[in-house]
mmCIF file of C-alpha atoms in Angstrom:
data_model
loop_
_atom_site.group_PDB
_atom_site.id
_atom_site.type_symbol
_atom_site.label_atom_id
_atom_site.label_comp_id
_atom_site.label_asym_id
_atom_site.label_seq_id
_atom_site.Cartn_x
_atom_site.Cartn_y
_atom_site.Cartn_z
ATOM 1 C CA GLY A 1 10.228 -0.761 -13.829
ATOM 2 C CA GLN A 2 10.094 0.447 -10.273
ATOM 3 C CA ASN A 3 13.157 1.447 -8.341
ATOM 4 C CA ILE A 4 13.900 3.407 -5.200
ATOM 5 C CA ASP A 5 17.389 4.504 -4.255
ATOM 6 C CA GLN A 6 18.422 5.944 -0.895
ATOM 7 C CA PRO A 7 21.669 5.725 1.077
ATOM 8 C CA THR A 8 22.023 2.654 3.246
ATOM 9 C CA GLU A 9 23.495 4.367 6.280
ATOM 10 C CA MET A 10 24.191 7.865 7.562
ATOM 11 C CA THR A 11 25.646 9.232 10.757
ATOM 12 C CA ALA A 12 25.228 12.633 12.362
ATOM 13 C CA THR A 13 25.802 14.460 15.617
ATOM 14 C CA GLU A 14 23.186 15.473 18.139
ATOM 15 C CA GLY A 15 21.911 18.990 17.378
ATOM 16 C CA ALA A 16 22.995 18.869 13.738
ATOM 17 C CA ILE A 17 20.957 18.831 10.516
ATOM 18 C CA VAL A 18 20.845 15.830 8.194
ATOM 19 C CA GLN A 19 19.344 15.398 4.728
ATOM 20 C CA ILE A 20 18.316 11.949 3.490
ATOM 21 C CA ASN A 21 17.921 11.765 -0.276
ATOM 22 C CA CYS A 22 15.685 9.464 -2.276
ATOM 23 C CA THR A 23 15.393 8.987 -6.022
ATOM 24 C CA TYR A 24 12.621 6.890 -7.460
ATOM 25 C CA GLN A 25 11.163 5.475 -10.644
ATOM 26 C CA THR A 26 7.601 4.210 -10.559
ATOM 27 C CA SER A 27 4.857 3.225 -12.967
ATOM 28 C CA GLY A 28 2.552 6.126 -12.271
ATOM 29 C CA PHE A 29 2.893 8.454 -9.306
ATOM 30 C CA ASN A 30 0.410 9.486 -6.635
ATOM 31 C CA GLY A 31 2.520 11.078 -3.960
ATOM 32 C CA LEU A 32 5.476 10.145 -1.788
ATOM 33 C CA PHE A 33 5.642 9.217 1.885
ATOM 34 C CA TRP A 34 8.428 9.157 4.430
ATOM 35 C CA TYR A 35 8.230 6.766 7.357
ATOM 36 C CA GLN A 36 10.386 6.383 10.449
ATOM 37 C CA GLN A 37 11.096 2.914 11.773
ATOM 38 C CA HIS A 38 12.920 2.082 14.978
ATOM 39 C CA ALA A 39 14.572 -1.319 15.066
ATOM 40 C CA GLY A 40 12.039 -4.124 15.435
ATOM 41 C CA GLU A 41 9.093 -1.739 15.463
ATOM 42 C CA ALA A 42 6.411 -0.731 12.982
ATOM 43 C CA PRO A 43 7.018 2.107 10.519
ATOM 44 C CA THR A 44 5.318 5.332 11.540
ATOM 45 C CA PHE A 45 4.153 8.113 9.228
ATOM 46 C CA LEU A 46 6.355 11.216 8.995
ATOM 47 C CA SER A 47 5.344 13.144 5.897
ATOM 48 C CA TYR A 48 3.502 13.160 2.600
ATOM 49 C CA ASN A 49 4.239 15.150 -0.575
ATOM 50 C CA VAL A 50 2.065 15.100 -3.639
ATOM 51 C CA LEU A 51 3.028 18.452 -5.199
ATOM 52 C CA ASP A 52 6.491 19.824 -5.849
ATOM 53 C CA GLY A 53 8.034 21.777 -3.037
ATOM 54 C CA LEU A 54 8.770 21.678 0.640
ATOM 55 C CA GLU A 55 6.461 20.484 3.398
ATOM 56 C CA GLU A 56 7.524 21.462 6.910
ATOM 57 C CA LYS A 57 6.373 19.770 10.073
ATOM 58 C CA GLY A 58 8.263 20.765 13.183
ATOM 59 C CA ARG A 59 11.848 19.501 13.091
ATOM 60 C CA PHE A 60 11.146 17.452 9.973
ATOM 61 C CA SER A 61 10.706 18.731 6.412
ATOM 62 C CA SER A 62 10.252 16.852 3.162
ATOM 63 C CA PHE A 63 10.854 18.028 -0.379
ATOM 64 C CA LEU A 64 9.593 16.636 -3.675
ATOM 65 C CA SER A 65 10.520 17.209 -7.309
ATOM 66 C CA ARG A 66 8.278 15.085 -9.487
ATOM 67 C CA SER A 67 10.068 15.931 -12.727
ATOM 68 C CA LYS A 68 13.372 14.725 -11.277
ATOM 69 C CA GLY A 69 11.947 11.728 -9.405
ATOM 70 C CA TYR A 70 13.616 13.077 -6.277
ATOM 71 C CA SER A 71 12.722 13.669 -2.673
ATOM 72 C CA TYR A 72 14.589 14.416 0.514
ATOM 73 C CA LEU A 73 13.824 14.331 4.208
ATOM 74 C CA LEU A 74 15.468 17.037 6.308
ATOM 75 C CA LEU A 75 15.859 16.499 10.022
ATOM 76 C CA LYS A 76 16.885 19.490 12.140
ATOM 77 C CA GLU A 77 18.121 19.745 15.723
ATOM 78 C CA LEU A 78 18.860 16.055 15.783
ATOM 79 C CA GLN A 79 18.132 14.147 18.955
ATOM 80 C CA MET A 80 19.360 10.728 20.041
ATOM 81 C CA LYS A 81 15.825 9.367 19.627
ATOM 82 C CA ASP A 82 16.034 10.175 15.896
ATOM 83 C CA SER A 83 18.357 7.195 15.480
ATOM 84 C CA ALA A 84 16.182 4.962 13.294
ATOM 85 C CA SER A 85 15.636 3.871 9.719
ATOM 86 C CA TYR A 86 13.900 6.270 7.346
ATOM 87 C CA LEU A 87 11.865 4.776 4.531
ATOM 88 C CA CYS A 88 11.094 6.565 1.291
ATOM 89 C CA ALA A 89 7.834 5.243 -0.197
ATOM 90 C CA PRO A 90 6.351 6.591 -3.417
ATOM 91 C CA ARG A 91 2.826 5.556 -4.288
ATOM 92 C CA GLY A 92 2.563 4.150 -7.780
ATOM 93 C CA GLY A 93 -0.240 4.140 -10.278
ATOM 94 C CA THR A 94 -1.896 1.134 -8.635
ATOM 95 C CA ASP A 95 -2.206 3.173 -5.450
ATOM 96 C CA LYS A 96 0.117 0.904 -3.479
ATOM 97 C CA LEU A 97 3.163 2.188 -1.624
ATOM 98 C CA ILE A 98 6.538 0.973 -2.839
ATOM 99 C CA PHE A 99 9.152 0.914 -0.109
ATOM 100 C CA GLY A 100 12.852 1.448 -0.484
ATOM 101 C CA THR A 101 15.325 -0.452 1.679
ATOM 102 C CA GLY A 102 15.568 2.529 3.986
ATOM 103 C CA THR A 103 18.360 4.688 5.367
ATOM 104 C CA ARG A 104 19.667 3.778 8.791
ATOM 105 C CA LEU A 105 20.537 6.986 10.657
ATOM 106 C CA GLN A 106 22.752 6.892 13.719
ATOM 107 C CA VAL A 107 22.900 10.004 15.883
ATOM 108 C CA PHE A 108 25.937 10.360 18.142
ATOM 109 C CA PRO A 109 26.304 12.615 21.190
ATOM 110 C CA ASP B 1 -6.071 -0.667 22.116
ATOM 111 C CA ALA B 2 -3.984 -0.536 18.964
ATOM 112 C CA ASP B 3 -5.699 0.404 15.707
ATOM 113 C CA VAL B 4 -4.063 -2.534 13.904
ATOM 114 C CA THR B 5 -3.393 -5.642 15.966
ATOM 115 C CA GLN B 6 -1.247 -8.546 14.899
ATOM 116 C CA THR B 7 -1.102 -11.910 16.622
ATOM 117 C CA PRO B 8 1.118 -13.552 17.601
ATOM 118 C CA ARG B 9 3.917 -11.050 18.263
ATOM 119 C CA ASN B 10 6.558 -13.747 18.125
ATOM 120 C CA ARG B 11 6.428 -17.293 16.839
ATOM 121 C CA ILE B 12 8.925 -20.080 16.398
ATOM 122 C CA THR B 13 7.796 -22.954 14.208
ATOM 123 C CA LYS B 14 9.316 -25.999 12.548
ATOM 124 C CA THR B 15 9.921 -26.536 8.869
ATOM 125 C CA GLY B 16 6.876 -28.012 7.150
ATOM 126 C CA LYS B 17 4.337 -26.766 9.677
ATOM 127 C CA ARG B 18 1.306 -24.728 8.695
ATOM 128 C CA ILE B 19 1.078 -21.390 10.447
ATOM 129 C CA MET B 20 -1.385 -18.513 10.393
ATOM 130 C CA LEU B 21 -0.659 -14.903 11.253
ATOM 131 C CA GLU B 22 -3.667 -12.806 12.130
ATOM 132 C CA CYS B 23 -4.399 -9.136 11.654
ATOM 133 C CA SER B 24 -7.403 -7.186 12.849
ATOM 134 C CA GLN B 25 -8.142 -3.471 12.658
ATOM 135 C CA THR B 26 -10.516 -1.018 14.263
ATOM 136 C CA LYS B 27 -9.912 1.821 11.807
ATOM 137 C CA GLY B 28 -12.728 0.855 9.444
ATOM 138 C CA HIS B 29 -10.334 0.857 6.488
ATOM 139 C CA ASP B 30 -11.241 -1.116 3.384
ATOM 140 C CA ARG B 31 -7.679 -1.779 2.274
ATOM 141 C CA MET B 32 -5.328 -4.211 3.998
ATOM 142 C CA TYR B 33 -1.832 -5.421 3.193
ATOM 143 C CA TRP B 34 0.721 -8.001 4.284
ATOM 144 C CA TYR B 35 4.433 -7.215 4.055
ATOM 145 C CA ARG B 36 7.563 -9.022 5.101
ATOM 146 C CA GLN B 37 10.760 -7.284 6.085
ATOM 147 C CA ASP B 38 14.208 -8.769 5.871
ATOM 148 C CA PRO B 39 17.477 -7.015 6.732
ATOM 149 C CA GLY B 40 18.758 -5.118 3.704
ATOM 150 C CA LEU B 41 15.678 -5.873 1.606
ATOM 151 C CA GLY B 42 13.141 -3.429 2.947
ATOM 152 C CA LEU B 43 9.405 -4.042 3.042
ATOM 153 C CA ARG B 44 8.121 -6.375 0.356
ATOM 154 C CA LEU B 45 4.443 -6.814 -0.436
ATOM 155 C CA ILE B 46 3.057 -10.347 -0.111
ATOM 156 C CA TYR B 47 -0.686 -9.909 -0.629
ATOM 157 C CA TYR B 48 -3.198 -7.096 -0.495
ATOM 158 C CA SER B 49 -6.969 -6.700 -0.408
ATOM 159 C CA PHE B 50 -8.966 -3.623 -1.354
ATOM 160 C CA ASP B 51 -12.231 -4.947 0.067
ATOM 161 C CA VAL B 52 -13.707 -8.129 1.502
ATOM 162 C CA LYS B 53 -14.135 -9.925 -1.826
ATOM 163 C CA ASP B 54 -10.828 -8.741 -3.274
ATOM 164 C CA ILE B 55 -7.489 -10.600 -2.970
ATOM 165 C CA ASN B 56 -4.375 -9.707 -4.957
ATOM 166 C CA LYS B 57 -0.878 -11.096 -5.099
ATOM 167 C CA GLY B 58 2.039 -8.863 -4.320
ATOM 168 C CA GLU B 59 5.640 -9.236 -5.435
ATOM 169 C CA ILE B 60 6.467 -12.276 -3.268
ATOM 170 C CA SER B 61 3.277 -14.336 -2.840
ATOM 171 C CA ASP B 62 4.738 -17.801 -3.477
ATOM 172 C CA GLY B 63 4.430 -20.002 -0.402
ATOM 173 C CA TYR B 64 1.779 -17.775 1.175
ATOM 174 C CA SER B 65 -2.008 -17.518 1.087
ATOM 175 C CA VAL B 66 -4.440 -15.054 2.648
ATOM 176 C CA SER B 67 -8.030 -14.853 3.775
ATOM 177 C CA ARG B 68 -10.094 -11.692 4.193
ATOM 178 C CA GLN B 69 -12.757 -12.907 6.585
ATOM 179 C CA ALA B 70 -14.329 -9.504 7.159
ATOM 180 C CA GLN B 71 -13.496 -5.862 6.604
ATOM 181 C CA ALA B 72 -11.595 -5.884 9.876
ATOM 182 C CA LYS B 73 -9.665 -9.150 9.509
ATOM 183 C CA PHE B 74 -6.945 -10.257 7.123
ATOM 184 C CA SER B 75 -4.997 -13.452 7.816
ATOM 185 C CA LEU B 76 -1.764 -14.671 6.276
ATOM 186 C CA SER B 77 -0.989 -18.398 6.082
ATOM 187 C CA LEU B 78 2.206 -20.248 5.405
ATOM 188 C CA GLU B 79 1.042 -23.647 4.183
ATOM 189 C CA SER B 80 4.361 -25.389 4.750
ATOM 190 C CA ALA B 81 6.852 -23.118 6.462
ATOM 191 C CA ILE B 82 10.481 -23.069 5.324
ATOM 192 C CA PRO B 83 13.498 -21.405 6.962
ATOM 193 C CA ASN B 84 13.786 -18.613 4.376
ATOM 194 C CA GLN B 85 10.355 -17.421 5.484
ATOM 195 C CA THR B 86 11.969 -16.328 8.737
ATOM 196 C CA ALA B 87 11.269 -12.591 8.794
ATOM 197 C CA LEU B 88 9.376 -9.753 10.428
ATOM 198 C CA TYR B 89 5.825 -9.611 9.069
ATOM 199 C CA PHE B 90 3.705 -6.468 9.058
ATOM 200 C CA CYS B 91 0.037 -5.963 8.386
ATOM 201 C CA ALA B 92 -1.083 -2.516 7.259
ATOM 202 C CA THR B 93 -4.323 -0.747 6.441
ATOM 203 C CA SER B 94 -5.254 2.308 4.417
ATOM 204 C CA ASP B 95 -8.310 4.414 3.645
ATOM 205 C CA PRO B 96 -8.783 5.115 -0.078
ATOM 206 C CA LEU B 97 -10.654 8.305 0.828
ATOM 207 C CA ARG B 98 -7.765 9.620 2.940
ATOM 208 C CA THR B 99 -4.775 8.686 0.839
ATOM 209 C CA GLU B 100 -2.659 11.477 2.301
ATOM 210 C CA TYR B 101 -2.369 9.499 5.534
ATOM 211 C CA GLY B 102 -0.703 6.520 3.896
ATOM 212 C CA TYR B 103 -0.679 3.238 5.739
ATOM 213 C CA THR B 104 -1.207 2.354 9.391
ATOM 214 C CA PHE B 105 0.963 -0.564 10.407
ATOM 215 C CA GLY B 106 0.521 -3.223 13.053
ATOM 216 C CA SER B 107 3.318 -3.902 15.527
ATOM 217 C CA GLY B 108 4.596 -6.847 13.526
ATOM 218 C CA THR B 109 5.010 -10.587 13.974
ATOM 219 C CA ARG B 110 8.525 -11.953 14.264
ATOM 220 C CA LEU B 111 8.465 -15.421 12.728
ATOM 221 C CA THR B 112 11.321 -17.882 13.008
ATOM 222 C CA VAL B 113 11.226 -21.147 11.053
ATOM 223 C CA VAL B 114 13.701 -23.750 12.317
#
């Protein structure tokens, strides 16, 4: 079967670092995406991992371990505008993205 | 102009009415998708199309139909709308030759069935 598990909600303080974890089970695997989605808006692309390891892009980094079915998104120097939902989306063997329910992050001053 | 355009942005309709949501794209992508999003349930795939002559059901296709009129256009129809189809609907596109870029989403259509 296919399953994605990530925390429903997280809170953090402006300027801090937060790590959002995702575990997944898919039929086949062709990479994993992280998307950011502000309330009522479209998801926007944040990162893509296809090999094990860490991908860094500015304040955001994403890690993948294919053998463990595990990924995390690391957000540094949090800003108020980072308050949003973060969607973990592995791509299965049929080449379609499978979306988790997302983690709603609230950043407080 | 947006790369992926959805119309309408908001729609209120009555139970039993037929409604069409439209999606058009200027990205030249072959692949197009329709998702619905409900609070606490994430994005769920309704239908997808990998080229003009290709239509595939997703995980929640019952009560919906689609038409891929051209590479750039992919429409979603609700033949007889019911209240539990109230949701935020997203169209998305992808390029099979640039899979590392994932999907590009439209701005969404908020549909309310009363």
